[in-house]
CSV table of C-alpha atoms and ligand atoms in Angstrom, one decimal:
chain,number,residue,atom,x,y,z
A,1,MET,CA,20.3,-147.0,135.5
A,2,PRO,CA,23.1,-146.7,138.2
A,3,TRP,CA,21.9,-147.4,141.7
A,4,VAL,CA,22.4,-143.8,142.9
A,5,VAL,CA,20.1,-142.6,140.2
A,6,ARG,CA,17.6,-145.4,140.9
A,7,ASP,CA,17.6,-144.5,144.6
A,8,ALA,CA,16.8,-140.9,143.7
A,9,VAL,CA,14.1,-142.0,141.3
A,10,ASP,CA,12.4,-144.1,144.1
A,11,ASP,CA,12.7,-141.3,146.5
A,12,ILE,CA,11.1,-138.8,144.1
A,13,ASN,CA,8.4,-141.2,143.0
A,14,ARG,CA,7.3,-141.6,146.7
A,15,ALA,CA,7.4,-137.9,147.4
A,16,VAL,CA,5.4,-137.1,144.2
A,17,GLY,CA,2.9,-139.8,145.0
A,18,ARG,CA,2.3,-138.2,148.4
A,19,ARG,CA,2.1,-134.7,147.0
A,20,TRP,CA,-0.4,-135.8,144.3
A,21,GLN,CA,-2.7,-137.4,147.0
A,22,GLY,CA,-2.8,-134.1,148.8
A,23,GLN,CA,-3.7,-132.2,145.7
A,24,ASP,CA,-6.2,-134.5,144.0
A,25,PRO,CA,-7.4,-137.8,145.4
A,26,TRP,CA,-8.1,-139.2,141.9
A,27,LEU,CA,-4.4,-139.0,140.7
A,28,PRO,CA,-2.6,-142.3,140.8
A,29,SER,CA,-1.1,-143.3,144.2
A,30,ARG,CA,2.3,-144.0,142.7
A,31,ALA,CA,4.2,-141.7,140.4
A,32,GLU,CA,6.4,-144.1,138.4
A,33,LEU,CA,9.2,-142.6,136.3
A,34,PRO,CA,9.5,-144.7,133.2
A,35,GLU,CA,12.8,-145.3,131.3
A,36,GLY,CA,13.5,-142.5,128.9
A,37,CYS,CA,15.6,-142.1,125.8
A,38,ALA,CA,18.6,-141.2,128.0
A,39,ALA,CA,19.4,-140.7,131.6
A,40,PRO,CA,16.9,-138.5,133.5
A,41,PHE,CA,17.2,-134.7,133.5
A,42,VAL,CA,17.9,-133.6,137.1
A,43,ALA,CA,16.8,-130.3,138.7
A,44,ALA,CA,19.1,-129.4,141.5
A,45,GLY,CA,17.5,-129.1,145.0
A,46,SER,CA,18.7,-128.5,148.5
A,47,ASN,CA,20.6,-130.9,150.8
A,48,GLY,CA,22.0,-132.7,147.7
A,49,ARG,CA,18.6,-134.1,146.9
A,50,PRO,CA,17.2,-133.4,143.4
A,51,ALA,CA,14.1,-131.1,143.3
A,52,GLY,CA,12.9,-133.0,140.3
A,53,LEU,CA,13.6,-135.5,137.6
A,54,ALA,CA,12.3,-135.9,134.1
A,55,VAL,CA,12.7,-138.3,131.2
A,56,CYS,CA,12.1,-137.8,127.5
A,57,ARG,CA,10.3,-140.5,125.5
A,58,HIS,CA,10.2,-140.6,121.7
A,59,GLU,CA,7.3,-142.2,119.8
A,60,HIS,CA,6.6,-142.5,116.1
A,61,VAL,CA,2.9,-143.1,115.4
A,62,PRO,CA,2.8,-144.9,112.0
A,63,ASP,CA,0.6,-143.9,109.1
A,64,GLY,CA,-2.6,-145.8,108.7
A,65,THR,CA,-3.3,-146.0,112.5
A,66,LEU,CA,-6.2,-144.2,114.1
A,67,ASN,CA,-3.8,-143.0,116.8
A,68,GLN,CA,-2.4,-140.7,114.2
A,69,THR,CA,-5.7,-138.9,114.0
A,70,TRP,CA,-5.5,-138.1,117.7
A,71,GLY,CA,-2.1,-136.2,117.5
A,72,THR,CA,1.1,-135.7,115.6
A,73,ALA,CA,3.0,-138.5,114.0
A,74,GLY,CA,6.2,-137.7,116.0
A,75,ARG,CA,5.6,-137.4,119.7
A,76,PHE,CA,8.3,-136.3,122.2
A,77,SER,CA,6.9,-136.6,125.7
A,78,LEU,CA,8.5,-135.3,128.9
A,79,ILE,CA,7.5,-137.1,132.1
A,80,LEU,CA,8.1,-134.7,134.9
A,81,ARG,CA,8.3,-135.7,138.6
A,82,VAL,CA,8.8,-132.7,140.9
A,83,ARG,CA,9.1,-133.0,144.7
A,84,ASP,CA,8.4,-129.5,146.0
A,85,THR,CA,5.0,-128.0,146.7
A,86,ASP,CA,5.9,-125.1,144.5
A,87,THR,CA,7.0,-126.7,141.3
A,88,ALA,CA,7.7,-123.6,139.2
A,89,ALA,CA,11.5,-123.4,139.4
A,90,ALA,CA,12.1,-127.1,138.9
A,91,VAL,CA,9.7,-127.4,136.0
A,92,ASP,CA,11.4,-124.4,134.4
A,93,ASP,CA,14.8,-125.9,134.8
A,94,LEU,CA,13.7,-129.3,133.5
A,95,LEU,CA,11.9,-127.8,130.5
A,96,GLY,CA,15.1,-125.8,129.7
A,97,GLN,CA,17.2,-129.0,129.7
A,98,TRP,CA,14.6,-130.7,127.5
A,99,ARG,CA,14.6,-127.8,125.0
A,100,ASP,CA,18.4,-128.2,124.6
A,101,HIS,CA,18.0,-132.0,124.2
A,102,LEU,CA,15.3,-131.5,121.4
A,103,ALA,CA,17.4,-128.9,119.7
A,104,GLY,CA,20.0,-131.6,119.1
A,105,LEU,CA,17.5,-133.9,117.4
A,106,PRO,CA,16.9,-133.1,113.7
A,107,GLU,CA,13.7,-135.2,113.7
A,108,ALA,CA,12.2,-132.9,116.4
A,109,ALA,CA,12.1,-130.1,113.8
A,110,ALA,CA,9.8,-132.0,111.4
A,111,ARG,CA,6.4,-130.3,110.9
A,112,ASP,CA,4.3,-133.3,112.1
A,113,THR,CA,5.8,-133.5,115.6
A,114,ALA,CA,4.9,-132.3,119.1
A,115,ALA,CA,6.6,-131.8,122.4
A,116,MET,CA,4.1,-133.0,125.0
A,117,VAL,CA,3.6,-132.9,128.7
A,118,SER,CA,0.8,-134.3,130.8
A,119,TRP,CA,0.4,-132.3,133.9
A,120,PRO,CA,-2.0,-132.7,136.8
A,121,SER,CA,-4.7,-130.1,136.2
A,122,ARG,CA,-4.9,-129.1,139.9
A,123,ASP,CA,-1.1,-128.7,140.2
A,124,VAL,CA,-1.4,-125.0,139.2
A,125,THR,CA,2.2,-124.0,140.3
A,126,GLY,CA,3.7,-125.5,137.2
A,127,VAL,CA,1.5,-123.7,134.7
A,128,SER,CA,3.5,-120.5,134.4
A,129,ALA,CA,6.7,-122.4,133.5
A,130,LEU,CA,4.9,-124.5,130.8
A,131,LEU,CA,3.5,-121.2,129.3
A,132,ARG,CA,6.9,-119.5,129.4
A,133,HIS,CA,8.4,-122.4,127.4
A,134,GLY,CA,5.8,-121.9,124.7
A,135,MET,CA,3.6,-124.8,125.6
A,136,GLN,CA,-0.2,-124.6,125.1
A,137,PRO,CA,-2.9,-126.4,127.0
A,138,LEU,CA,-4.6,-128.5,124.3
A,139,THR,CA,-6.5,-131.3,125.8
A,140,VAL,CA,-8.0,-132.3,129.2
A,141,ILE,CA,-8.6,-135.8,130.7
A,142,ALA,CA,-11.7,-135.4,132.8
A,143,ILE,CA,-13.0,-137.9,135.4
A,144,ARG,CA,-16.3,-138.9,136.9
A,145,SER,CA,-16.7,-141.4,139.7
A,146,ALA,CA,-19.8,-143.6,139.9
A,147,GLY,CA,-20.5,-142.1,143.3
A,148,ASN,CA,-20.9,-138.6,141.8
A,149,THR,CA,-24.6,-138.0,142.0
A,150,SER,CA,-24.5,-134.5,140.5
A,151,ALA,CA,-26.8,-133.3,137.7
A,152,GLY,CA,-25.6,-135.8,135.1
A,153,ASN,CA,-27.2,-138.7,137.0
A,154,GLY,CA,-30.6,-137.2,137.3
A,155,SER,CA,-34.1,-138.6,136.5
A,156,ALA,CA,-33.2,-140.8,133.6
A,157,ARG,CA,-31.1,-143.1,135.8
A,158,ASN,CA,-33.7,-145.8,135.7
A,159,ALA,CA,-34.9,-145.3,132.1
A,160,PRO,CA,-34.9,-148.6,130.2
A,161,ALA,CA,-33.2,-148.9,126.8
A,162,GLY,CA,-35.4,-147.9,123.9
A,163,SER,CA,-37.7,-145.9,126.1
A,164,PRO,CA,-38.7,-142.2,125.5
A,165,SER,CA,-36.3,-139.9,127.4
A,166,ALA,CA,-37.7,-137.9,130.3
A,167,GLY,CA,-38.9,-134.4,129.3
A,168,ASN,CA,-38.8,-135.1,125.5
A,169,ALA,CA,-41.6,-137.4,124.3
A,170,GLY,CA,-40.2,-137.7,120.7
A,171,LEU,CA,-36.7,-138.7,121.9
A,172,VAL,CA,-35.7,-142.4,122.2
A,173,ILE,CA,-32.3,-143.6,123.4
A,174,ARG,CA,-31.4,-147.1,122.2
A,175,GLU,CA,-28.4,-149.4,122.0
A,176,ALA,CA,-26.6,-149.2,118.6
A,177,GLY,CA,-26.2,-152.3,116.5
A,178,PRO,CA,-24.4,-153.4,113.3
A,179,GLU,CA,-27.2,-151.8,111.1
A,180,ASP,CA,-26.2,-148.4,112.5
A,181,LEU,CA,-22.7,-148.5,110.9
A,182,ASP,CA,-23.3,-145.5,108.5
A,183,VAL,CA,-24.8,-143.1,111.0
A,184,MET,CA,-22.3,-144.1,113.7
A,185,THR,CA,-19.4,-143.5,111.3
A,186,GLU,CA,-20.9,-140.1,110.4
A,187,PHE,CA,-21.2,-139.1,114.0
A,188,GLU,CA,-17.7,-140.4,115.0
A,189,LEU,CA,-16.3,-138.3,112.1
A,190,GLY,CA,-18.4,-135.3,113.2
A,191,VAL,CA,-16.6,-135.2,116.6
A,192,ILE,CA,-13.2,-135.6,114.9
A,193,ARG,CA,-13.9,-132.7,112.5
A,194,TYR,CA,-15.0,-130.6,115.4
A,195,ASP,CA,-12.0,-131.5,117.6
A,196,ALA,CA,-9.7,-130.7,114.6
A,197,LEU,CA,-10.8,-127.1,114.9
A,198,PHE,CA,-9.0,-127.0,118.2
A,199,GLY,CA,-5.9,-129.0,117.3
A,200,ALA,CA,-7.0,-132.0,119.4
A,201,ALA,CA,-7.5,-134.1,116.2
A,202,ILE,CA,-5.7,-134.1,112.9
A,203,ILE,CA,-7.6,-135.4,109.9
A,204,ARG,CA,-5.5,-137.9,107.9
A,205,PRO,CA,-6.1,-139.5,104.4
A,206,ALA,CA,-6.9,-142.8,106.2
A,207,THR,CA,-9.0,-141.3,109.0
A,208,GLU,CA,-12.5,-142.0,107.5
A,209,ALA,CA,-11.7,-145.6,106.5
A,210,LEU,CA,-10.1,-146.3,109.9
A,211,VAL,CA,-13.0,-144.9,111.8
A,212,ARG,CA,-15.4,-147.0,109.8
A,213,ALA,CA,-13.4,-150.2,110.5
A,214,GLU,CA,-13.1,-149.4,114.2
A,215,THR,CA,-16.8,-148.6,114.4
A,216,GLN,CA,-17.7,-151.9,112.6
A,217,ALA,CA,-15.6,-153.9,115.1
A,218,SER,CA,-17.2,-152.3,118.1
A,219,LEU,CA,-20.7,-152.7,116.8
A,220,GLY,CA,-20.2,-156.4,116.4
A,221,ALA,CA,-19.6,-156.9,120.1
A,222,ARG,CA,-22.5,-157.6,122.6
A,223,PRO,CA,-23.5,-156.0,124.8
A,224,ALA,CA,-22.9,-152.8,122.9
A,225,TRP,CA,-21.3,-149.9,124.7
A,226,ALA,CA,-22.8,-147.3,122.2
A,227,TRP,CA,-26.2,-145.6,122.3
A,228,LEU,CA,-28.0,-143.5,119.7
A,229,ALA,CA,-30.6,-140.9,120.4
A,230,GLU,CA,-33.5,-140.8,117.9
A,231,GLN,CA,-35.7,-137.8,117.5
A,232,ASP,CA,-39.0,-138.8,115.8
A,233,GLY,CA,-37.2,-141.9,114.4
A,234,ARG,CA,-34.2,-140.1,113.1
A,235,PRO,CA,-30.7,-140.6,114.7
A,236,VAL,CA,-29.5,-137.2,116.1
A,237,GLY,CA,-26.9,-138.1,118.7
A,238,LEU,CA,-24.3,-140.7,119.8
A,239,VAL,CA,-22.4,-141.7,123.0
A,240,HIS,CA,-19.8,-144.4,122.6
A,241,VAL,CA,-17.9,-145.9,125.5
A,242,GLN,CA,-14.8,-148.1,125.6
A,243,PRO,CA,-15.5,-150.9,128.1
A,244,PRO,CA,-13.0,-151.5,131.0
A,245,GLY,CA,-11.4,-154.4,129.0
A,246,GLN,CA,-10.3,-151.9,126.3
A,247,ALA,CA,-9.6,-148.9,128.5
A,248,GLY,CA,-6.4,-150.2,130.0
A,249,TRP,CA,-4.4,-147.7,127.9
A,250,ILE,CA,-5.7,-144.8,130.0
A,251,ALA,CA,-7.0,-146.4,133.2
A,252,GLY,CA,-3.6,-145.9,135.0
A,253,MET,CA,-4.0,-142.1,134.8
A,254,ALA,CA,-6.4,-142.3,137.7
A,255,ARG,CA,-6.8,-144.5,140.7
A,256,GLY,CA,-10.4,-145.3,140.0
A,257,GLY,CA,-10.9,-149.1,140.1
A,258,VAL,CA,-13.0,-150.4,137.2
A,259,THR,CA,-12.5,-147.7,134.6
A,260,ALA,CA,-14.3,-147.1,131.3
A,261,TYR,CA,-13.4,-144.4,128.7
A,262,LEU,CA,-16.1,-142.3,127.0
A,263,GLN,CA,-14.6,-142.0,123.5
A,264,THR,CA,-17.3,-140.2,121.5
A,265,MET,CA,-20.1,-137.7,122.2
A,266,PHE,CA,-21.9,-136.1,119.4
A,267,VAL,CA,-25.2,-134.4,118.7
A,268,ARG,CA,-26.2,-133.1,115.2
A,269,PRO,CA,-25.6,-129.3,115.0
A,270,GLY,CA,-29.3,-128.3,114.5
A,271,VAL,CA,-30.4,-130.3,117.5
A,272,ARG,CA,-27.8,-129.1,120.0
A,273,GLY,CA,-28.9,-127.2,123.1
A,274,THR,CA,-32.2,-129.1,123.4
A,275,GLY,CA,-31.2,-131.7,126.0
A,276,VAL,CA,-30.3,-134.6,123.7
A,277,GLY,CA,-26.7,-134.7,124.9
A,278,ALA,CA,-27.7,-134.7,128.6
A,279,ALA,CA,-30.3,-137.4,128.0
A,280,LEU,CA,-27.7,-139.7,126.2
A,281,VAL,CA,-25.1,-139.2,128.9
A,282,ARG,CA,-27.6,-139.9,131.7
A,283,HIS,CA,-28.6,-143.1,130.0
A,284,ALA,CA,-25.0,-144.2,129.5
A,285,HIS,CA,-24.1,-143.4,133.1
A,286,ALA,CA,-27.0,-145.5,134.4
A,287,VAL,CA,-25.8,-148.5,132.3
A,288,LEU,CA,-22.2,-148.0,133.3
A,289,ASP,CA,-23.1,-147.9,136.9
A,290,ALA,CA,-25.2,-151.0,136.6
A,291,ARG,CA,-22.3,-152.8,134.8
A,292,GLY,CA,-20.0,-152.0,137.8
A,293,VAL,CA,-17.9,-149.2,136.2
A,294,GLN,CA,-16.5,-147.1,139.1
A,295,THR,CA,-14.7,-144.4,137.1
A,296,THR,CA,-15.3,-142.9,133.7
A,297,LEU,CA,-12.6,-140.9,131.9
A,298,LEU,CA,-12.8,-138.8,128.7
A,299,HIS,CA,-10.8,-136.3,126.7
A,300,TYR,CA,-12.0,-132.9,125.6
A,301,ALA,CA,-10.2,-130.1,123.8
A,302,GLN,CA,-9.4,-127.3,126.2
A,303,VAL,CA,-10.9,-124.6,124.0
A,304,ASN,CA,-13.9,-126.5,122.7
A,305,PRO,CA,-16.6,-124.0,123.9
A,306,LEU,CA,-19.3,-126.7,124.1
A,307,SER,CA,-17.6,-129.5,125.9
A,308,ALA,CA,-16.1,-128.2,129.2
A,309,PRO,CA,-19.4,-126.7,130.5
A,310,PHE,CA,-21.3,-129.7,129.2
A,311,TRP,CA,-19.1,-132.3,130.9
A,312,ASN,CA,-19.0,-130.4,134.1
A,313,ARG,CA,-22.8,-130.4,134.3
A,314,MET,CA,-22.6,-134.2,133.6
A,315,GLY,CA,-20.4,-134.7,136.7
A,316,TYR,CA,-16.9,-134.6,135.2
A,317,ARG,CA,-13.9,-132.4,136.1
A,318,PRO,CA,-10.4,-132.0,134.9
A,319,LEU,CA,-7.7,-134.5,136.1
A,320,TRP,CA,-4.8,-134.1,133.7
A,321,THR,CA,-4.1,-131.3,131.2
A,322,GLY,CA,-2.3,-132.1,128.0
A,323,TRP,CA,0.3,-129.4,127.1
A,324,GLU,CA,1.9,-129.3,123.6
A,325,VAL,CA,4.0,-127.3,121.3
A,326,ARG,CA,4.3,-128.1,117.6
A,327,PRO,CA,6.7,-128.8,116.1
A,328,ALA,CA,8.6,-130.3,119.0
A,329,ALA,CA,11.8,-128.2,118.3
A,330,SER,CA,9.9,-125.0,118.8
A,331,LEU,CA,9.9,-125.5,122.6
A,332,ARG,CA,11.4,-122.3,123.9
B,401,COA,C1,-21.3,-131.3,123.5
B,401,COA,C2,-22.6,-131.8,122.9
B,401,COA,C3,-22.5,-133.3,122.7
B,401,COA,C4,-23.7,-131.5,123.9
B,401,COA,O1,-24.9,-132.0,123.3
B,401,COA,P1,-26.3,-131.1,123.5
B,401,COA,O2,-27.4,-132.0,123.0
B,401,COA,O3,-26.1,-129.8,122.8
B,401,COA,O4,-26.4,-131.0,125.0
B,401,COA,P2,-27.5,-130.4,125.9
B,401,COA,O5,-28.6,-129.8,125.0
B,401,COA,O6,-28.0,-131.4,126.8
B,401,COA,O7,-26.8,-129.3,126.7
B,401,COA,C5,-26.1,-128.2,126.0
B,401,COA,C6,-26.1,-126.9,126.8
B,401,COA,O8,-25.7,-125.8,125.9
B,401,COA,C7,-26.8,-124.9,125.8
B,401,COA,N1,-27.0,-124.5,124.4
B,401,COA,C8,-27.9,-123.6,124.0
B,401,COA,N2,-27.8,-123.4,122.7
B,401,COA,C9,-26.9,-124.2,122.2
B,401,COA,C10,-26.4,-124.5,120.9
B,401,COA,N3,-26.9,-123.8,119.8
B,401,COA,N4,-25.5,-125.4,120.7
B,401,COA,C11,-25.0,-126.1,121.8
B,401,COA,N5,-25.5,-125.9,123.1
B,401,COA,C12,-26.4,-124.9,123.3
B,401,COA,C13,-28.0,-125.7,126.2
B,401,COA,O9,-29.0,-124.9,126.7
B,401,COA,C14,-27.3,-126.5,127.4
B,401,COA,O10,-27.0,-125.8,128.5
B,401,COA,P3,-27.9,-125.8,129.8
B,401,COA,O11,-27.9,-127.2,130.2
B,401,COA,O12,-27.2,-124.9,130.7
B,401,COA,O13,-29.3,-125.3,129.4
B,401,COA,C15,-22.9,-131.1,121.5
B,401,COA,O14,-22.8,-129.7,121.7
B,401,COA,C16,-21.9,-131.5,120.4
B,401,COA,O15,-22.2,-132.5,119.7
B,401,COA,N6,-20.8,-130.7,120.2
B,401,COA,C17,-19.9,-131.0,119.1
B,401,COA,C18,-19.1,-132.2,119.4
B,401,COA,C19,-18.4,-132.2,120.7
B,401,COA,O16,-17.9,-131.1,121.1
B,401,COA,N7,-18.4,-133.3,121.4
B,401,COA,C20,-17.8,-133.4,122.7
B,401,COA,C21,-16.3,-133.7,122.5
B,401,COA,S1,-15.5,-134.0,124.0
């Protein structure tokens, strides 16, 4: 990258980092602009300084990986860094340049592709431009800090593993182990099928086998980071967390210190709405707090009618919104 451009990138990164802190204290303190597939797109600003920069990154997620269940095979991501408080004009300009770039790439027209933008949920000034270019808010990364003592932390905080859950004598929460492989796989697939209704997951021929293999691997580790709820001896719900050592892929989305990722939350359909989910999450939070986890992140599908209110009651709130249009070349 020529030094003039690198200078502009450093300048924008610093300005965006400061702006993010004013908007949402949980956003990262630095706004790095990574290398893209070509030189950054530039939105013109006043005084010769760019109002914003953006880079496009191309990723091909191979067949036979679980990652392909969580999105399209071809992913074209735009990383936007906009200086001004009102981002609308610069975002509009940068999305227009990106549209023209994607229009020149035959592979961006393939069915199994997406054009993707992660945008800070509280940076509401950019939303109208994203909508105007045909993008849809598909997923949310939500955050909870260990210090958040809202409803989700309630009375089960001190409940020991394997004990009846407060308020429901027949409900027991216990750590999952290798003998739970079948039921855990069923619950993990249950969430994927539910999220597929909202476009947040795409079921592939290999999904079931990959989920089973991944579940087997995580059940072999001790201590387990997965808990089952049993109602009168029958498994009815699951919460499964990626420990900090495995959550590095997403930890940088927040400035949260020791960060875990809550990867799965599922309650059997007939049992939903009876407090099983809340009991499982309270139990998991108590253990995470005790293990020194400072921040927990999770994804939910924006239009999943059960998850947003549930997670909010459990102490989570939106941090980043994942915007997409499929296929990538249909960006307007
Ligand atoms: C999200 C989910 C885990 C919540 O589990 P749950 O055991 O239903 O949770 P709770 O009973 O503790 O709380 C659910 C809330 O919905 C209400 N509710 C009432 N009827 C309900 C029903 N038929 N189904 C779901 N929720 C219902 C409950 O009353 C409760 O609200 P309240 O606390 O204001 O009373 C569960 O709905 C589920 O498995 N959904 C499908 C998979 C999914 O969306 N996972 C999360 C992906 S991010």
